[in-house]
Short mmCIF file of C-alpha atoms in Angstrom, two decimals:
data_model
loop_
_atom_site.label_atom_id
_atom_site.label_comp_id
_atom_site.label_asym_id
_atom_site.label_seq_id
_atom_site.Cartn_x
_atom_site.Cartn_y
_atom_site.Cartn_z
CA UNK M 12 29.09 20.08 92.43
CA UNK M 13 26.46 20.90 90.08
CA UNK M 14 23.30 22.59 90.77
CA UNK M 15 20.41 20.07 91.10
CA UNK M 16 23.26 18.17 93.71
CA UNK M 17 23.26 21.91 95.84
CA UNK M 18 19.49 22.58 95.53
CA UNK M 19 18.92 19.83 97.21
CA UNK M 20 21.32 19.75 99.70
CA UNK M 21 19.85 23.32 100.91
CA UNK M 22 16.29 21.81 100.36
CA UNK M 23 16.99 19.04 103.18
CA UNK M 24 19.96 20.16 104.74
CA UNK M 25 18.05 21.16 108.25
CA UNK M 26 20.40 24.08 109.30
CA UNK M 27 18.89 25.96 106.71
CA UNK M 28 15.57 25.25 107.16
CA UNK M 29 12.59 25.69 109.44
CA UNK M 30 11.10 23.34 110.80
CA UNK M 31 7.37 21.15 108.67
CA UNK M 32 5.25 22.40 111.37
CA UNK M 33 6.94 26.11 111.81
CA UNK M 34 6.40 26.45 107.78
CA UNK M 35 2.66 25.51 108.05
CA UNK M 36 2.55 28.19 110.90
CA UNK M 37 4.34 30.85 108.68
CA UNK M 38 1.35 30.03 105.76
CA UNK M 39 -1.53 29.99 108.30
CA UNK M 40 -0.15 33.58 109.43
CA UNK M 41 -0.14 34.95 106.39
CA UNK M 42 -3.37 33.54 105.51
CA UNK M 43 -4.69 35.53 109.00
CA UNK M 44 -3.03 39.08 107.43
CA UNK M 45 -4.41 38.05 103.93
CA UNK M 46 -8.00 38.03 105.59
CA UNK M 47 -7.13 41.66 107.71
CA UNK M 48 -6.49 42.85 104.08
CA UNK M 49 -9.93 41.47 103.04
CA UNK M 50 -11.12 43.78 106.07
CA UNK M 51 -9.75 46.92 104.99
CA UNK M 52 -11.53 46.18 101.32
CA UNK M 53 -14.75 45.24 102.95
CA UNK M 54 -14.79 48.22 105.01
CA UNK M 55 -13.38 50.21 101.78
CA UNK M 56 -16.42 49.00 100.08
CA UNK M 57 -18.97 49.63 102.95
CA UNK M 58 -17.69 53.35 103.32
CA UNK M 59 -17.42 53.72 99.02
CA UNK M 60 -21.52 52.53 99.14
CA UNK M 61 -21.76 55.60 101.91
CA UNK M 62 -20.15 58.32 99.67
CA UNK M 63 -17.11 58.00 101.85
CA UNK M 64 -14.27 59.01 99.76
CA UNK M 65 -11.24 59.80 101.85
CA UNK M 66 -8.30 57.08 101.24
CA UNK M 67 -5.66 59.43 102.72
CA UNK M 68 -8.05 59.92 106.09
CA UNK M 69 -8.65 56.53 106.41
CA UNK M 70 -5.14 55.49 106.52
CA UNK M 71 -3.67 58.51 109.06
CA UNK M 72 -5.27 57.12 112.08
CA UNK M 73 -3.43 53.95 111.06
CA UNK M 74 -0.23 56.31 111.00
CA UNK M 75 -1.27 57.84 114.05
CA UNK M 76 -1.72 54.93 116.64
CA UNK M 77 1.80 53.11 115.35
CA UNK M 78 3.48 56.55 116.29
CA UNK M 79 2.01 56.53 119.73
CA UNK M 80 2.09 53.12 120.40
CA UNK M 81 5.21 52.06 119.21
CA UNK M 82 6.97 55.63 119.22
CA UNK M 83 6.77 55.54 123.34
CA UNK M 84 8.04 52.28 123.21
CA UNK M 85 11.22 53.04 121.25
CA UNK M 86 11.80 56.68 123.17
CA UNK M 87 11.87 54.67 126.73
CA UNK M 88 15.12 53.24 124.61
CA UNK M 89 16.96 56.42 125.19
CA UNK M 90 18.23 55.41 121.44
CA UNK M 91 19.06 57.44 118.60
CA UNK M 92 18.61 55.82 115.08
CA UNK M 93 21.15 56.93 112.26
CA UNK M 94 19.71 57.85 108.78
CA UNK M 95 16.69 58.73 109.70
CA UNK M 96 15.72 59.60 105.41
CA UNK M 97 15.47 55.84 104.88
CA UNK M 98 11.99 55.20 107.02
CA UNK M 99 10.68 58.95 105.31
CA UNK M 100 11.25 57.05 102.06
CA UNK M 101 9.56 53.95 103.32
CA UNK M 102 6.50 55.81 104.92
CA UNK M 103 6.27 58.21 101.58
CA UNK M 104 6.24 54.97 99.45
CA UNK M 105 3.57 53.15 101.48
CA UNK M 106 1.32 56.20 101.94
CA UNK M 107 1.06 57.24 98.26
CA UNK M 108 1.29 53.49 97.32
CA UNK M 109 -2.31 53.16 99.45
CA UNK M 110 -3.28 56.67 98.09
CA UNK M 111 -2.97 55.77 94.42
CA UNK M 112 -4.40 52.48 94.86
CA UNK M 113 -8.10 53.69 96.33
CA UNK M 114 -7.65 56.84 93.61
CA UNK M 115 -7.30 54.05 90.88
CA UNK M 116 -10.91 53.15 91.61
CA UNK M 117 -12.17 56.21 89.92
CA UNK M 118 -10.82 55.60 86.51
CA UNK M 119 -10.71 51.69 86.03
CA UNK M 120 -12.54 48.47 86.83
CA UNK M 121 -11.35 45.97 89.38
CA UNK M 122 -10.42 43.69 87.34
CA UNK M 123 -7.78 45.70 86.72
CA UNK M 124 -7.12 46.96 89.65
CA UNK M 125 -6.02 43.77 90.71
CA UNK M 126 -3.48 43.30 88.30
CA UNK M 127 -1.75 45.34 91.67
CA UNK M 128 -1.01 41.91 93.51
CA UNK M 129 0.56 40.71 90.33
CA UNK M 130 2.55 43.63 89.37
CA UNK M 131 4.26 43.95 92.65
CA UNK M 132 5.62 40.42 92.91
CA UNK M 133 7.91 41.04 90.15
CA UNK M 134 9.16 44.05 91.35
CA UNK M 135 9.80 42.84 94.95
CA UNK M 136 11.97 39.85 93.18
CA UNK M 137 13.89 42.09 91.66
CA UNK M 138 14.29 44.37 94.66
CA UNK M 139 15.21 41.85 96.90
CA UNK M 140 17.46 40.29 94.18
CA UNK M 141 19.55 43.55 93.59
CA UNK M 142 19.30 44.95 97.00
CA UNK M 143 18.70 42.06 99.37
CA UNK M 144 21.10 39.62 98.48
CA UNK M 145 17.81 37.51 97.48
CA UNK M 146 18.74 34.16 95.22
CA UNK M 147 16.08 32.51 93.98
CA UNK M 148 15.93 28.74 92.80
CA UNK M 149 13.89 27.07 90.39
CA UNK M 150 11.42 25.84 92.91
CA UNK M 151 10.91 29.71 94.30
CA UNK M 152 10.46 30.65 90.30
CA UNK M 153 8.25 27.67 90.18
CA UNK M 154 5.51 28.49 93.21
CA UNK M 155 5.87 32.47 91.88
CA UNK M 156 4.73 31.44 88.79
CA UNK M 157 2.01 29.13 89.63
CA UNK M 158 0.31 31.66 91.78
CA UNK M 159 0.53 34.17 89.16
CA UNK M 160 -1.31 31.92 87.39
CA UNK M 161 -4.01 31.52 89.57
CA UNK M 162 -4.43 35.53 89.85
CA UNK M 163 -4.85 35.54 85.93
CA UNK M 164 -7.74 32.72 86.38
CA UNK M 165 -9.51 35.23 89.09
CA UNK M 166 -8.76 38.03 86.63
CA UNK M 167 -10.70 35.59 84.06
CA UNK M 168 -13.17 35.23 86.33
CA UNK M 169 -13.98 38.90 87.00
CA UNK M 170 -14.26 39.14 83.95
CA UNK M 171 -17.06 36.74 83.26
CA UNK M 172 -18.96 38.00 86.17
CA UNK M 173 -18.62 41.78 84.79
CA UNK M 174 -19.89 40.42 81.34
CA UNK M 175 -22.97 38.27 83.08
CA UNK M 176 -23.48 41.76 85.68
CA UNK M 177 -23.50 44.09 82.74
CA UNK M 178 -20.68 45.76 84.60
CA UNK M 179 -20.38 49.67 83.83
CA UNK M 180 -17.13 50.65 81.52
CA UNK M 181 -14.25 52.39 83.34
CA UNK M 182 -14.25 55.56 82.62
CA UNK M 183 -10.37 56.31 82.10
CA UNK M 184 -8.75 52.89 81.86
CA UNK M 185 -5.51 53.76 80.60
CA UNK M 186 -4.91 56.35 83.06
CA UNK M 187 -6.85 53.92 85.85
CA UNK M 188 -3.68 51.21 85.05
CA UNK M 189 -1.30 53.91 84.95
CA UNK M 190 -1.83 54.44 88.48
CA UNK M 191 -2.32 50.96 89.41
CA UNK M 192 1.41 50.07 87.87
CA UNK M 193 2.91 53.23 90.08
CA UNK M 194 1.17 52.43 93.20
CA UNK M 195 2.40 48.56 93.06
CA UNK M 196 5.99 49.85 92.27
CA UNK M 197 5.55 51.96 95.09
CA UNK M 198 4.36 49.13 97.19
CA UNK M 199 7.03 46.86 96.26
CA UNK M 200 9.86 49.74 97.72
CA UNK M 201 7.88 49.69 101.10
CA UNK M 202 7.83 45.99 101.13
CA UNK M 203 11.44 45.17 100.53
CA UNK M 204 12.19 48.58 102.63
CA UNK M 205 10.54 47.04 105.58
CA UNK M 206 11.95 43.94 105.17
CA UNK M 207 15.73 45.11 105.03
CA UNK M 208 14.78 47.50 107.91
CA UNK M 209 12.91 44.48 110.14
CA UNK M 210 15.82 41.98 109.69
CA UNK M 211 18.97 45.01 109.75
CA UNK M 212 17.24 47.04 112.47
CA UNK M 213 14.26 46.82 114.78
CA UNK M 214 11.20 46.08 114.66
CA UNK M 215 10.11 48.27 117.38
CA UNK M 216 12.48 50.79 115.45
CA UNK M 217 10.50 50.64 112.15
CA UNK M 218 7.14 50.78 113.21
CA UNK M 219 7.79 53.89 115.33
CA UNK M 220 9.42 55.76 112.46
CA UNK M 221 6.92 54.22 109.91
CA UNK M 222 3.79 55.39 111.81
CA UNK M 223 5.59 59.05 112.59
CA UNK M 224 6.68 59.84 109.08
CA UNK M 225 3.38 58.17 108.04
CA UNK M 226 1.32 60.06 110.18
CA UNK M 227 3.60 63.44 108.76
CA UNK M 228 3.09 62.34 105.31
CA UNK M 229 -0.64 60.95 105.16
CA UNK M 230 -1.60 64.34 107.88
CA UNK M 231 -0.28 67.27 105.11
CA UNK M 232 -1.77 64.95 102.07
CA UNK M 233 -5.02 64.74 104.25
CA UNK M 234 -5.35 68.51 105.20
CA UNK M 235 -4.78 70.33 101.46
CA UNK M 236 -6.88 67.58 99.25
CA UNK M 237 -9.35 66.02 102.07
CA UNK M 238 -10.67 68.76 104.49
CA UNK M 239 -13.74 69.78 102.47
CA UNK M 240 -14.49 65.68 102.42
CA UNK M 241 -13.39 65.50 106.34
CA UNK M 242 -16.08 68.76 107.15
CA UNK M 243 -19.23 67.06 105.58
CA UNK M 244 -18.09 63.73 107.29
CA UNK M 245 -18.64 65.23 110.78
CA UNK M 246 -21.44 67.19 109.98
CA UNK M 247 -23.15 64.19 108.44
CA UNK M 248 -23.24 62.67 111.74
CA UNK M 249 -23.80 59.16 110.66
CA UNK M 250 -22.99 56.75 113.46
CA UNK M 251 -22.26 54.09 111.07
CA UNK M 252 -19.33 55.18 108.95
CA UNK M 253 -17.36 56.07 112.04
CA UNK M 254 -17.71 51.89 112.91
CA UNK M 255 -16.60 51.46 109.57
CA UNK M 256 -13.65 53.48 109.83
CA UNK M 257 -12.98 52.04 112.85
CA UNK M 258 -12.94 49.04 111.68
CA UNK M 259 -11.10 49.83 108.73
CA UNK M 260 -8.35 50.89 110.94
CA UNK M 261 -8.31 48.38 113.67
CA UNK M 262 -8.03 45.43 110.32
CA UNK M 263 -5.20 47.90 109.09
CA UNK M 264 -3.00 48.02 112.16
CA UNK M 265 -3.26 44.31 112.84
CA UNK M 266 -1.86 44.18 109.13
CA UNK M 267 0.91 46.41 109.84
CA UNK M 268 1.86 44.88 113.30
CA UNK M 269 2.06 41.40 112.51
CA UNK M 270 3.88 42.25 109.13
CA UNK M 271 7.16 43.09 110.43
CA UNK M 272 7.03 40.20 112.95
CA UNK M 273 6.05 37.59 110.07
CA UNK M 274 9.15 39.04 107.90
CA UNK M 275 11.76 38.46 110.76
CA UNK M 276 11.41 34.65 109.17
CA UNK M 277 9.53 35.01 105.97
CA UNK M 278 10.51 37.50 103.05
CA UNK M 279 8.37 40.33 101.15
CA UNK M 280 7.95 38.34 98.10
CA UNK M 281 6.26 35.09 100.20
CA UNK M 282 4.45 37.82 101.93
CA UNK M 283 2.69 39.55 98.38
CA UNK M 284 2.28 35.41 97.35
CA UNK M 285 0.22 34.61 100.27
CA UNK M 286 -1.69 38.12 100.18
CA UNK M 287 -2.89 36.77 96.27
CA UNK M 288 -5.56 34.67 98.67
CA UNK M 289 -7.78 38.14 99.87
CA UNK M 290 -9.06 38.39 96.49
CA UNK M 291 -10.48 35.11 96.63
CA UNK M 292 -11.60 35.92 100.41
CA UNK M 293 -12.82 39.34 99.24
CA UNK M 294 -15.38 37.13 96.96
CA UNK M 295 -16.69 34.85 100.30
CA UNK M 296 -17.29 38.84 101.93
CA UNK M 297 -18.98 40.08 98.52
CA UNK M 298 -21.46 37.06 98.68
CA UNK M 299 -22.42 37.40 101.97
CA UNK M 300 -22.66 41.29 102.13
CA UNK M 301 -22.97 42.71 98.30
CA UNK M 302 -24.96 39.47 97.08
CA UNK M 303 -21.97 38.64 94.37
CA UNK M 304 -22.32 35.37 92.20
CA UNK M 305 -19.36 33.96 91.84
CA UNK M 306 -18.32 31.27 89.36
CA UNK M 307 -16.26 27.81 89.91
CA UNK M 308 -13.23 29.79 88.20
CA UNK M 309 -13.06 31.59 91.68
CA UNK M 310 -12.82 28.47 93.43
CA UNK M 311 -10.26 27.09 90.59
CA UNK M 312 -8.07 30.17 91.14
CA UNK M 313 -8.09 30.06 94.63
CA UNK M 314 -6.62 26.44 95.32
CA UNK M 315 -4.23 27.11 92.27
CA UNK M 316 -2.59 29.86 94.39
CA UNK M 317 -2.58 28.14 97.41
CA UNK M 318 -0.59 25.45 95.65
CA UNK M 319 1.96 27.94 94.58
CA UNK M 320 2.10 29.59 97.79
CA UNK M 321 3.17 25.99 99.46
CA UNK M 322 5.69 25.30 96.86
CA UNK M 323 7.60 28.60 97.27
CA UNK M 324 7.62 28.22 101.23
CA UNK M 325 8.87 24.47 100.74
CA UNK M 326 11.86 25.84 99.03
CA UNK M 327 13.51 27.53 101.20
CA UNK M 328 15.17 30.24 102.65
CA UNK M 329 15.55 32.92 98.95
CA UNK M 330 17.84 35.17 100.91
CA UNK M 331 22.09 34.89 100.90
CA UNK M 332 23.54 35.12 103.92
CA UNK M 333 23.06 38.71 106.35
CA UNK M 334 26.50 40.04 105.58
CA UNK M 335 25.67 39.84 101.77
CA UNK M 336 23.21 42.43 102.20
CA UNK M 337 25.41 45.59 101.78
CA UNK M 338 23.84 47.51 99.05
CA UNK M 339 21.46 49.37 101.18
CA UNK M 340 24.34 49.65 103.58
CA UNK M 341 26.20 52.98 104.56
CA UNK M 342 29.05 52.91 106.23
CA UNK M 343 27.64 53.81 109.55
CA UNK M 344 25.42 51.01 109.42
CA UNK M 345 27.63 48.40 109.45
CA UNK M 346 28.56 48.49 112.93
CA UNK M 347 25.48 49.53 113.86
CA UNK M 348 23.51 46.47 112.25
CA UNK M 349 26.42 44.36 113.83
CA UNK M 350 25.59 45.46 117.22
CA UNK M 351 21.82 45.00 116.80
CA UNK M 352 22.55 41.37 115.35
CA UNK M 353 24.47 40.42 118.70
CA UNK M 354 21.91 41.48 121.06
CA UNK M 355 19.00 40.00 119.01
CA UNK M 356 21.20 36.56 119.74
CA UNK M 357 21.86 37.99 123.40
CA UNK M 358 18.13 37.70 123.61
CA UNK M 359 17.59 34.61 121.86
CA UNK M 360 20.26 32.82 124.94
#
């Protein structure tokens, strides 16, 4: 059978496929996380205007409430997880992944800054394709493409508005995108990480151990380079950055509870396609708070990534079957992930 006779078999075939109205759901979900990552920027930006410089800080209470909330939840188990060095790997990789990103701010401009987005789908593909099991067909390569496209039209157009704003040069831009290309490597081992651990494991499971090891990691980062930051912060008293970090974390833990539920039946790489869109929803906050004026390339890029976003989730399902996904696998998982898959289907009955 040759190929274009199989691709489209699995692109109608409806055993493998969810459901017209489910997909739309899956996009509009994403599209709701994409605009809780808009929050966290906004109230980035709002806390940057106030002198606020603690990225670490802002991201432990984050840590913090995901090891209470869902860390009770998972004790009341009575379980025991095996391996526990995969979610400190996970947790380390998100935490500096966040840390570098914020830090990358002081060196370069945002324009390239968010050359992040597009940096990381590439190295999620490739993550999920030599650890996942992940096969990708033409129309997957096809939407990926496409909305890379679009983020190099809102590239173009931050650039025009930095010309037309007289935008001030970055002060260190090489070592700016240095740390922009580590922190989206970094981000693309949490994503596929959390993926593998969300469809292998437990949800409940991951989030406890991510916001633990998190709130470890992000608590001994935050006392040796942030307490002198942290000490003027309380004794500046100023009612209004505490809202903003409150509402930086609220927008953050909404991210980071919904994510693992979304990637039960989506994958990391349609989840850093759809999250392409809070740049353009970053602009909509930026004229209505920082007085930005945007041009029609915004607009252009926008619906160009939208477009790609639709064509990847039309095509399918990019993963190979679960028990193809053995090279994160120990030994001791096996069974393990067995048993887990059984009473996930005990539950679904």
């Amino acid at each position: 059978r040759d190929s274009r006779g199989e691709e489209a078999e699995e692109f109608g075939d409806p055993s493998r496929n969810v459901a017209w109205k489910e997909r739309a759901r899956i996009v509009l979900a994403w599209q709701g996380v994409s605009l809780l990552l808009t929050g966290t920027a906004v109230f980035s930006q709002l806390l940057a205007d106030h002198g606020v410089n603690l990225p670490t800080t802002q991201s432990f209470f984050n840590y913090l409430a995901l090891g209470i909330w869902f860390g009770s939840s998972f004790l009341r188990r009575g379980e025991s997880p095996r391996e526990k060095w995969k979610y400190l790997i996970i947790a380390i990789a998100d935490v500096e992944g966040n840390f570098l990103l914020v830090m990358a701010y002081q060196f370069t401009t945002i324009i390239s800054i968010q050359l992040l987005d597009c940096f990381t789908i590439p190295v999620v593909m490739i993550l999920s394709w030599r650890l996942l099991g992940a096969k990708y067909r033409r129309w997957h390569l096809a939407g990926a493409g496409i909305s890379l496209a679009g983020l190099g039209l809102l590239v173009t157009a931050d650039a025009v508005m930095s010309q037309k704003n007289d935008a001030e040069p970055a002060r260190n831009p090489i070592l700016g995108d240095v740390l922009v290309m580590i922190g989206s490597t970094l981000y693309g081992i949490s994503n596929v990480g959390q993926e593998y651990m969300v469809k292998e494991r437990d949800r409940v499971e991951f989030l406890a151990h991510l916001g633990v090891f998190g709130a470890i990691v992000s608590g001994i980062q935050m006392g040796v380079t942030e307490s002198d930051g942290i000490r003027q912060l309380f004794l500046s008293g100023n009612l209004k950055i505490f809202l903003y970090l409150m509402g930086f974390n609220g927008c953050l833990l909404g991210m980071y509870v919904l994510v693992p539920l979304l990637l039960e039946i989506s994958s990391a790489t349609f989840m850093n396609l759809s999250l392409l869109t809070a740049d353009f929803y970053s602009l909509l906050f930026a004229l209505m708070l920082f007085s930005a004026k945007p041009t029609i390339l915004y607009f252009m890029a926008f619906a160009v990534i939208i477009t790609g976003i639709i064509i990847f989730n039309v095509a399918g399902d990019a993963s190979r079957p679960r028990h193809r996904h053995t090279a994160l696998k120990s030994e001791s998982e096996e069974e393990m992930s067995q048993s887990i898959v059984e009473r996930k289907e005990d539950l679904r009955r």
